[in-house]
PDB file of C-alpha atoms in Angstrom:
ATOM      1  CA  MET K  29       0.000   0.000   0.000  1.00  0.00           C
ATOM      2  CA  THR K  30       1.307   3.439  -0.889  1.00  0.00           C
ATOM      3  CA  THR K  31       2.115   5.807   1.953  1.00  0.00           C
ATOM      4  CA  ASP K  32       1.766   9.532   1.334  1.00  0.00           C
ATOM      5  CA  ILE K  33       3.175  12.365   3.403  1.00  0.00           C
ATOM      6  CA  ARG K  34      -0.012  12.821   5.404  1.00  0.00           C
ATOM      7  CA  ASN K  35       0.507   9.313   6.757  1.00  0.00           C
ATOM      8  CA  ALA K  36       4.143   9.856   7.636  1.00  0.00           C
ATOM      9  CA  SER K  37       5.221   9.377  11.227  1.00  0.00           C
ATOM     10  CA  LEU K  38       6.901  12.289  12.998  1.00  0.00           C
ATOM     11  CA  GLU K  39       9.677  11.915  15.546  1.00  0.00           C
ATOM     12  CA  THR K  40      10.607  15.156  17.305  1.00  0.00           C
ATOM     13  CA  LEU K  41      14.123  15.077  18.717  1.00  0.00           C
ATOM     14  CA  ALA K  42      16.121  17.474  20.842  1.00  0.00           C
ATOM     15  CA  ASP K  43      18.459  18.913  18.224  1.00  0.00           C
ATOM     16  CA  SER K  44      20.265  18.221  14.951  1.00  0.00           C
ATOM     17  CA  GLU K  45      22.730  15.940  16.724  1.00  0.00           C
ATOM     18  CA  ALA K  46      19.867  13.788  17.982  1.00  0.00           C
ATOM     19  CA  VAL K  47      18.411  13.684  14.459  1.00  0.00           C
ATOM     20  CA  ALA K  48      21.722  12.455  13.040  1.00  0.00           C
ATOM     21  CA  LEU K  49      22.009   9.841  15.797  1.00  0.00           C
ATOM     22  CA  ARG K  50      18.489   8.572  15.157  1.00  0.00           C
ATOM     23  CA  MET K  51      19.182   8.367  11.424  1.00  0.00           C
ATOM     24  CA  ALA K  52      22.304   6.327  12.143  1.00  0.00           C
ATOM     25  CA  GLU K  53      20.267   3.883  14.213  1.00  0.00           C
ATOM     26  CA  LEU K  54      17.605   3.545  11.514  1.00  0.00           C
ATOM     27  CA  LEU K  55      20.279   2.760   8.931  1.00  0.00           C
ATOM     28  CA  ILE K  56      21.993   0.203  11.136  1.00  0.00           C
ATOM     29  CA  GLU K  57      18.681  -1.435  12.074  1.00  0.00           C
ATOM     30  CA  GLY K  58      17.728  -1.656   8.407  1.00  0.00           C
ATOM     31  CA  VAL K  59      20.984  -3.320   7.361  1.00  0.00           C
ATOM     32  CA  GLN K  60      20.759  -5.799  10.234  1.00  0.00           C
ATOM     33  CA  ALA K  61      17.148  -6.658   9.432  1.00  0.00           C
ATOM     34  CA  LYS K  62      17.762  -7.401   5.747  1.00  0.00           C
ATOM     35  CA  THR K  63      19.154 -10.913   5.604  1.00  0.00           C
ATOM     36  CA  GLU K  64      19.248 -11.414   1.824  1.00  0.00           C
ATOM     37  CA  GLY K  65      20.858  -9.296  -0.849  1.00  0.00           C
ATOM     38  CA  PHE K  66      22.259  -5.789  -0.654  1.00  0.00           C
ATOM     39  CA  PHE K  67      20.776  -3.011   1.423  1.00  0.00           C
ATOM     40  CA  ARG K  68      20.382  -0.163  -1.074  1.00  0.00           C
ATOM     41  CA  VAL K  69      20.447   3.367   0.343  1.00  0.00           C
ATOM     42  CA  ALA K  70      20.138   6.728  -1.401  1.00  0.00           C
ATOM     43  CA  LEU K  71      22.072   9.404   0.481  1.00  0.00           C
ATOM     44  CA  SER K  72      21.248  13.102   0.620  1.00  0.00           C
ATOM     45  CA  GLY K  73      23.361  16.195   1.069  1.00  0.00           C
ATOM     46  CA  GLY K  74      23.280  18.895   3.726  1.00  0.00           C
ATOM     47  CA  SER K  75      24.617  19.579   7.202  1.00  0.00           C
ATOM     48  CA  THR K  76      22.645  16.897   9.063  1.00  0.00           C
ATOM     49  CA  PRO K  77      23.655  14.111   6.626  1.00  0.00           C
ATOM     50  CA  LYS K  78      27.256  15.291   6.948  1.00  0.00           C
ATOM     51  CA  ARG K  79      27.024  14.833  10.704  1.00  0.00           C
ATOM     52  CA  LEU K  80      25.445  11.424  10.108  1.00  0.00           C
ATOM     53  CA  PHE K  81      28.427  10.486   7.942  1.00  0.00           C
ATOM     54  CA  GLU K  82      30.795  11.584  10.696  1.00  0.00           C
ATOM     55  CA  LEU K  83      28.949   9.424  13.193  1.00  0.00           C
ATOM     56  CA  LEU K  84      28.939   6.366  10.935  1.00  0.00           C
ATOM     57  CA  ALA K  85      32.679   6.740  10.385  1.00  0.00           C
ATOM     58  CA  SER K  86      33.348   6.994  14.115  1.00  0.00           C
ATOM     59  CA  GLU K  87      34.627   4.175  16.331  1.00  0.00           C
ATOM     60  CA  THR K  88      31.231   4.007  18.023  1.00  0.00           C
ATOM     61  CA  PHE K  89      29.288   3.190  14.855  1.00  0.00           C
ATOM     62  CA  ARG K  90      31.711   1.995  12.186  1.00  0.00           C
ATOM     63  CA  HIS K  91      31.925  -1.588  13.427  1.00  0.00           C
ATOM     64  CA  ARG K  92      28.146  -1.920  13.733  1.00  0.00           C
ATOM     65  CA  VAL K  93      27.601  -1.684   9.965  1.00  0.00           C
ATOM     66  CA  ALA K  94      28.048  -4.595   7.554  1.00  0.00           C
ATOM     67  CA  TRP K  95      29.614  -2.354   4.930  1.00  0.00           C
ATOM     68  CA  ASP K  96      30.012  -5.130   2.376  1.00  0.00           C
ATOM     69  CA  ARG K  97      26.211  -5.514   2.340  1.00  0.00           C
ATOM     70  CA  LEU K  98      25.531  -1.858   1.533  1.00  0.00           C
ATOM     71  CA  GLN K  99      25.023  -0.403  -1.924  1.00  0.00           C
ATOM     72  CA  ILE K 100      25.281   3.372  -1.799  1.00  0.00           C
ATOM     73  CA  PHE K 101      23.493   5.665  -4.239  1.00  0.00           C
ATOM     74  CA  TYR K 102      22.615   9.365  -4.201  1.00  0.00           C
ATOM     75  CA  GLY K 103      19.239  11.049  -4.238  1.00  0.00           C
ATOM     76  CA  ASP K 104      20.527  13.967  -6.254  1.00  0.00           C
ATOM     77  CA  GLU K 105      23.678  15.738  -7.331  1.00  0.00           C
ATOM     78  CA  ARG K 106      24.823  19.099  -8.603  1.00  0.00           C
ATOM     79  CA  HIS K 107      26.126  18.782 -12.147  1.00  0.00           C
ATOM     80  CA  VAL K 108      29.662  19.851 -11.294  1.00  0.00           C
ATOM     81  CA  ALA K 109      33.072  18.321 -11.928  1.00  0.00           C
ATOM     82  CA  PHE K 110      34.028  15.187 -10.016  1.00  0.00           C
ATOM     83  CA  GLY K 111      35.548  16.239  -6.705  1.00  0.00           C
ATOM     84  CA  HIS K 112      33.917  19.679  -6.706  1.00  0.00           C
ATOM     85  CA  GLN K 113      33.488  21.021  -3.178  1.00  0.00           C
ATOM     86  CA  ASP K 114      29.744  21.539  -3.690  1.00  0.00           C
ATOM     87  CA  ALA K 115      29.046  17.964  -4.779  1.00  0.00           C
ATOM     88  CA  ASN K 116      27.162  15.710  -2.383  1.00  0.00           C
ATOM     89  CA  GLN K 117      29.358  12.779  -3.302  1.00  0.00           C
ATOM     90  CA  THR K 118      32.525  14.780  -2.540  1.00  0.00           C
ATOM     91  CA  VAL K 119      31.310  15.323   1.011  1.00  0.00           C
ATOM     92  CA  ALA K 120      30.262  11.699   1.425  1.00  0.00           C
ATOM     93  CA  GLN K 121      33.622  10.497   0.126  1.00  0.00           C
ATOM     94  CA  ALA K 122      35.656  12.801   2.356  1.00  0.00           C
ATOM     95  CA  VAL K 123      33.659  12.370   5.552  1.00  0.00           C
ATOM     96  CA  LEU K 124      32.427   8.772   5.330  1.00  0.00           C
ATOM     97  CA  LEU K 125      33.467   6.537   2.478  1.00  0.00           C
ATOM     98  CA  ARG K 126      37.236   6.866   2.771  1.00  0.00           C
ATOM     99  CA  HIS K 127      37.007   5.941   6.454  1.00  0.00           C
ATOM    100  CA  VAL K 128      34.901   2.765   6.269  1.00  0.00           C
ATOM    101  CA  PRO K 129      35.443  -0.602   4.545  1.00  0.00           C
ATOM    102  CA  VAL K 130      32.706  -0.266   1.939  1.00  0.00           C
ATOM    103  CA  PRO K 131      33.792  -1.980  -1.296  1.00  0.00           C
ATOM    104  CA  ALA K 132      34.392   0.535  -4.084  1.00  0.00           C
ATOM    105  CA  GLU K 133      32.130  -1.449  -6.411  1.00  0.00           C
ATOM    106  CA  ASN K 134      29.247  -0.918  -3.981  1.00  0.00           C
ATOM    107  CA  VAL K 135      29.331   2.878  -4.334  1.00  0.00           C
ATOM    108  CA  PHE K 136      27.486   4.451  -7.264  1.00  0.00           C
ATOM    109  CA  PRO K 137      28.186   8.177  -7.681  1.00  0.00           C
ATOM    110  CA  ILE K 138      26.102  10.146 -10.143  1.00  0.00           C
ATOM    111  CA  PRO K 139      28.162  10.845 -13.281  1.00  0.00           C
ATOM    112  CA  THR K 140      28.713  14.496 -14.166  1.00  0.00           C
ATOM    113  CA  GLY K 141      31.237  14.385 -16.985  1.00  0.00           C
ATOM    114  CA  ALA K 142      28.914  14.709 -19.993  1.00  0.00           C
ATOM    115  CA  ALA K 143      25.740  16.636 -20.794  1.00  0.00           C
ATOM    116  CA  VAL K 144      23.357  16.648 -17.849  1.00  0.00           C
ATOM    117  CA  SER K 145      20.636  14.699 -19.671  1.00  0.00           C
ATOM    118  CA  ALA K 146      23.139  12.073 -20.828  1.00  0.00           C
ATOM    119  CA  ASP K 147      24.519  11.674 -17.316  1.00  0.00           C
ATOM    120  CA  ALA K 148      20.992  11.273 -15.943  1.00  0.00           C
ATOM    121  CA  ALA K 149      20.332   8.520 -18.487  1.00  0.00           C
ATOM    122  CA  VAL K 150      23.534   6.741 -17.490  1.00  0.00           C
ATOM    123  CA  TYR K 151      22.557   6.833 -13.823  1.00  0.00           C
ATOM    124  CA  GLU K 152      19.141   5.425 -14.605  1.00  0.00           C
ATOM    125  CA  LYS K 153      20.833   2.509 -16.368  1.00  0.00           C
ATOM    126  CA  THR K 154      22.996   2.031 -13.268  1.00  0.00           C
ATOM    127  CA  LEU K 155      19.911   1.861 -11.066  1.00  0.00           C
ATOM    128  CA  LYS K 156      18.192  -0.593 -13.380  1.00  0.00           C
ATOM    129  CA  ALA K 157      21.250  -2.834 -13.408  1.00  0.00           C
ATOM    130  CA  ALA K 158      21.401  -2.838  -9.609  1.00  0.00           C
ATOM    131  CA  TYR K 159      17.657  -3.520  -9.403  1.00  0.00           C
ATOM    132  CA  GLY K 160      17.786  -6.251 -12.025  1.00  0.00           C
ATOM    133  CA  SER K 161      14.871  -4.970 -14.088  1.00  0.00           C
ATOM    134  CA  ASP K 162      13.841  -2.064 -16.287  1.00  0.00           C
ATOM    135  CA  VAL K 163      10.445  -1.947 -14.581  1.00  0.00           C
ATOM    136  CA  LEU K 164       9.751  -1.132 -10.948  1.00  0.00           C
ATOM    137  CA  GLU K 165       7.735  -3.898  -9.338  1.00  0.00           C
ATOM    138  CA  ALA K 166       5.332  -3.472  -6.441  1.00  0.00           C
ATOM    139  CA  GLY K 167       6.560  -5.276  -3.360  1.00  0.00           C
ATOM    140  CA  ARG K 168      10.191  -5.243  -4.520  1.00  0.00           C
ATOM    141  CA  PRO K 169      11.520  -1.785  -3.702  1.00  0.00           C
ATOM    142  CA  LEU K 170      14.423  -0.246  -5.546  1.00  0.00           C
ATOM    143  CA  PHE K 171      15.708   1.295  -2.315  1.00  0.00           C
ATOM    144  CA  ASP K 172      15.634  -0.008   1.212  1.00  0.00           C
ATOM    145  CA  LEU K 173      16.181   3.529   2.474  1.00  0.00           C
ATOM    146  CA  VAL K 174      15.944   6.961   0.874  1.00  0.00           C
ATOM    147  CA  MET K 175      17.217   9.945   2.846  1.00  0.00           C
ATOM    148  CA  LEU K 176      15.675  13.305   2.001  1.00  0.00           C
ATOM    149  CA  GLY K 177      15.966  16.873   3.200  1.00  0.00           C
ATOM    150  CA  LEU K 178      13.496  19.746   3.145  1.00  0.00           C
ATOM    151  CA  GLY K 179      14.382  23.107   1.624  1.00  0.00           C
ATOM    152  CA  THR K 180      12.958  26.403   2.770  1.00  0.00           C
ATOM    153  CA  ASP K 181      11.177  26.554  -0.610  1.00  0.00           C
ATOM    154  CA  GLY K 182       9.689  23.092  -0.103  1.00  0.00           C
ATOM    155  CA  HIS K 183      12.048  21.224  -2.422  1.00  0.00           C
ATOM    156  CA  THR K 184      13.506  17.829  -1.649  1.00  0.00           C
ATOM    157  CA  ALA K 185      16.326  16.034  -3.448  1.00  0.00           C
ATOM    158  CA  SER K 186      16.515  18.302  -6.537  1.00  0.00           C
ATOM    159  CA  LEU K 187      12.772  18.334  -7.042  1.00  0.00           C
ATOM    160  CA  PHE K 188      12.408  22.110  -7.047  1.00  0.00           C
ATOM    161  CA  PRO K 189       9.197  24.117  -7.479  1.00  0.00           C
ATOM    162  CA  GLY K 190       8.244  24.758 -11.083  1.00  0.00           C
ATOM    163  CA  GLN K 191      10.596  22.196 -12.621  1.00  0.00           C
ATOM    164  CA  PRO K 192       9.337  19.864 -15.383  1.00  0.00           C
ATOM    165  CA  VAL K 193      10.831  16.867 -13.557  1.00  0.00           C
ATOM    166  CA  LEU K 194       7.978  17.154 -11.046  1.00  0.00           C
ATOM    167  CA  HIS K 195       5.649  15.776 -13.709  1.00  0.00           C
ATOM    168  CA  GLU K 196       7.831  12.773 -14.588  1.00  0.00           C
ATOM    169  CA  THR K 197       5.951   9.501 -14.175  1.00  0.00           C
ATOM    170  CA  GLN K 198       8.177   6.986 -15.982  1.00  0.00           C
ATOM    171  CA  ALA K 199      11.869   7.850 -15.728  1.00  0.00           C
ATOM    172  CA  TRP K 200      13.729   6.970 -12.548  1.00  0.00           C
ATOM    173  CA  VAL K 201      16.217   9.824 -12.896  1.00  0.00           C
ATOM    174  CA  GLY K 202      15.610  13.353 -14.158  1.00  0.00           C
ATOM    175  CA  VAL K 203      17.219  16.765 -14.415  1.00  0.00           C
ATOM    176  CA  ALA K 204      16.476  20.170 -12.949  1.00  0.00           C
ATOM    177  CA  ALA K 205      17.726  23.697 -13.472  1.00  0.00           C
ATOM    178  CA  PRO K 206      16.365  25.559 -10.450  1.00  0.00           C
ATOM    179  CA  GLU K 207      16.109  29.334 -10.615  1.00  0.00           C
ATOM    180  CA  THR K 208      16.678  29.643  -6.872  1.00  0.00           C
ATOM    181  CA  ALA K 209      19.795  27.489  -6.519  1.00  0.00           C
ATOM    182  CA  PRO K 210      23.100  27.169  -8.386  1.00  0.00           C
ATOM    183  CA  TYR K 211      23.988  24.496 -10.926  1.00  0.00           C
ATOM    184  CA  GLU K 212      21.980  22.108 -13.018  1.00  0.00           C
ATOM    185  CA  ARG K 213      20.971  19.039 -11.059  1.00  0.00           C
ATOM    186  CA  ILE K 214      20.423  15.319 -11.519  1.00  0.00           C
ATOM    187  CA  THR K 215      17.768  13.859  -9.241  1.00  0.00           C
ATOM    188  CA  LEU K 216      15.758  10.794  -8.436  1.00  0.00           C
ATOM    189  CA  THR K 217      12.179  11.202  -9.616  1.00  0.00           C
ATOM    190  CA  TYR K 218       8.995  10.539  -7.680  1.00  0.00           C
ATOM    191  CA  PRO K 219       8.625   7.013  -9.131  1.00  0.00           C
ATOM    192  CA  ALA K 220      12.135   6.041  -8.006  1.00  0.00           C
ATOM    193  CA  ILE K 221      11.667   7.494  -4.521  1.00  0.00           C
ATOM    194  CA  ALA K 222       8.285   5.795  -4.217  1.00  0.00           C
ATOM    195  CA  SER K 223       9.931   2.419  -4.854  1.00  0.00           C
ATOM    196  CA  SER K 224      11.305   2.375  -1.319  1.00  0.00           C
ATOM    197  CA  ALA K 225      10.851   0.443   1.901  1.00  0.00           C
ATOM    198  CA  LEU K 226      11.584   3.527   3.996  1.00  0.00           C
ATOM    199  CA  VAL K 227      11.833   7.249   3.244  1.00  0.00           C
ATOM    200  CA  VAL K 228      13.286   9.455   5.969  1.00  0.00           C
ATOM    201  CA  PHE K 229      13.076  13.245   5.909  1.00  0.00           C
ATOM    202  CA  LEU K 230      15.752  14.986   7.997  1.00  0.00           C
ATOM    203  CA  VAL K 231      14.461  18.416   9.043  1.00  0.00           C
ATOM    204  CA  THR K 232      16.427  20.691  11.358  1.00  0.00           C
ATOM    205  CA  GLY K 233      16.493  24.357  12.289  1.00  0.00           C
ATOM    206  CA  ALA K 234      13.979  27.098  12.989  1.00  0.00           C
ATOM    207  CA  SER K 235      13.991  28.172   9.337  1.00  0.00           C
ATOM    208  CA  LYS K 236      12.050  24.990   8.513  1.00  0.00           C
ATOM    209  CA  VAL K 237       9.066  25.586  10.834  1.00  0.00           C
ATOM    210  CA  GLU K 238       6.686  26.856   8.146  1.00  0.00           C
ATOM    211  CA  MET K 239       7.690  24.279   5.556  1.00  0.00           C
ATOM    212  CA  LEU K 240       7.505  21.402   8.007  1.00  0.00           C
ATOM    213  CA  GLY K 241       3.963  22.424   8.901  1.00  0.00           C
ATOM    214  CA  ARG K 242       2.972  22.596   5.262  1.00  0.00           C
ATOM    215  CA  LEU K 243       4.720  19.301   4.536  1.00  0.00           C
ATOM    216  CA  ARG K 244       2.841  17.493   7.281  1.00  0.00           C
ATOM    217  CA  ALA K 245      -0.429  18.972   6.020  1.00  0.00           C
ATOM    218  CA  GLY K 246       0.275  17.526   2.583  1.00  0.00           C
ATOM    219  CA  ASP K 247       0.406  20.893   0.811  1.00  0.00           C
ATOM    220  CA  GLN K 248       0.693  19.802  -2.821  1.00  0.00           C
ATOM    221  CA  GLU K 249       2.299  23.088  -3.816  1.00  0.00           C
ATOM    222  CA  LEU K 250       5.448  21.747  -2.154  1.00  0.00           C
ATOM    223  CA  PRO K 251       7.459  19.243  -4.190  1.00  0.00           C
ATOM    224  CA  SER K 252       8.412  17.491  -0.955  1.00  0.00           C
ATOM    225  CA  ALA K 253       4.756  16.916  -0.054  1.00  0.00           C
ATOM    226  CA  ARG K 254       4.232  14.856  -3.212  1.00  0.00           C
ATOM    227  CA  VAL K 255       6.706  12.175  -2.113  1.00  0.00           C
ATOM    228  CA  THR K 256       5.221   8.727  -1.577  1.00  0.00           C
ATOM    229  CA  SER K 257       6.629   5.358  -0.577  1.00  0.00           C
ATOM    230  CA  GLU K 258       5.394   1.823  -0.933  1.00  0.00           C
ATOM    231  CA  GLY K 259       6.783   1.370   2.568  1.00  0.00           C
ATOM    232  CA  ARG K 260       7.026   3.891   5.398  1.00  0.00           C
ATOM    233  CA  ILE K 261       7.742   7.606   5.544  1.00  0.00           C
ATOM    234  CA  VAL K 262       9.355   8.960   8.704  1.00  0.00           C
ATOM    235  CA  ILE K 263      10.079  12.612   9.458  1.00  0.00           C
ATOM    236  CA  LEU K 264      12.927  13.210  11.897  1.00  0.00           C
ATOM    237  CA  ALA K 265      12.677  16.815  13.077  1.00  0.00           C
ATOM    238  CA  ASP K 266      14.474  18.682  15.814  1.00  0.00           C
ATOM    239  CA  ARG K 267      12.570  20.856  18.242  1.00  0.00           C
ATOM    240  CA  ALA K 268      13.569  24.022  16.441  1.00  0.00           C
ATOM    241  CA  ALA K 269      12.061  22.814  13.150  1.00  0.00           C
ATOM    242  CA  ALA K 270       8.989  21.593  15.001  1.00  0.00           C
ATOM    243  CA  GLY K 271       8.504  25.050  16.484  1.00  0.00           C
ATOM    244  CA  GLU K 272       9.033  23.893  20.057  1.00  0.00           C
TER     245      GLU K 272
END
């Protein structure tokens, strides 16, 4: 059964550190619970995911993860040169991946070396190869876990307001050229995100109070509020974002 944002569960935590800690536990629990095949996760960018990466790379958490059973993907990426300081995968590599024993062949960065549409098509082929089919099947999610943020304009991943990719119903990967943010983007589409066992929104800071309220109300003007999952949707918010 499809879960929409109005049926998401909300966990209000003390601060951004508590949100990152809770996300780490959800990831570890998910990997431990999946006994067959790879655990496929789509990472997001931002300050809270960066802190999550730091935690996962720490002595406390690193040995609790079966890194060889993880396949790591990205929810979106700025179309910048490999290694660019603004790239999500640059941060993940520097803060997490170089510090943990995840096999290199289990990490799938979004390509950015050609035209943005061509790179998006290549990444879709990568996802289909990992999934083992060109068609998403109900009951067999593409991702075990998708991490998402929430922008002050209501965007999530690189699903920005007014972008044609919001209307995509077939492709798994699309492109965006937001007017309110730098760089062209490559992003998972709604169908790809929906093919998930668990979607987790990480929402921190007082600047997110209005958008979090609108998200929870299912305001369809917000790209983030249109996210669905065939599994669960969980919102991890700190007290500042929750207006407490």
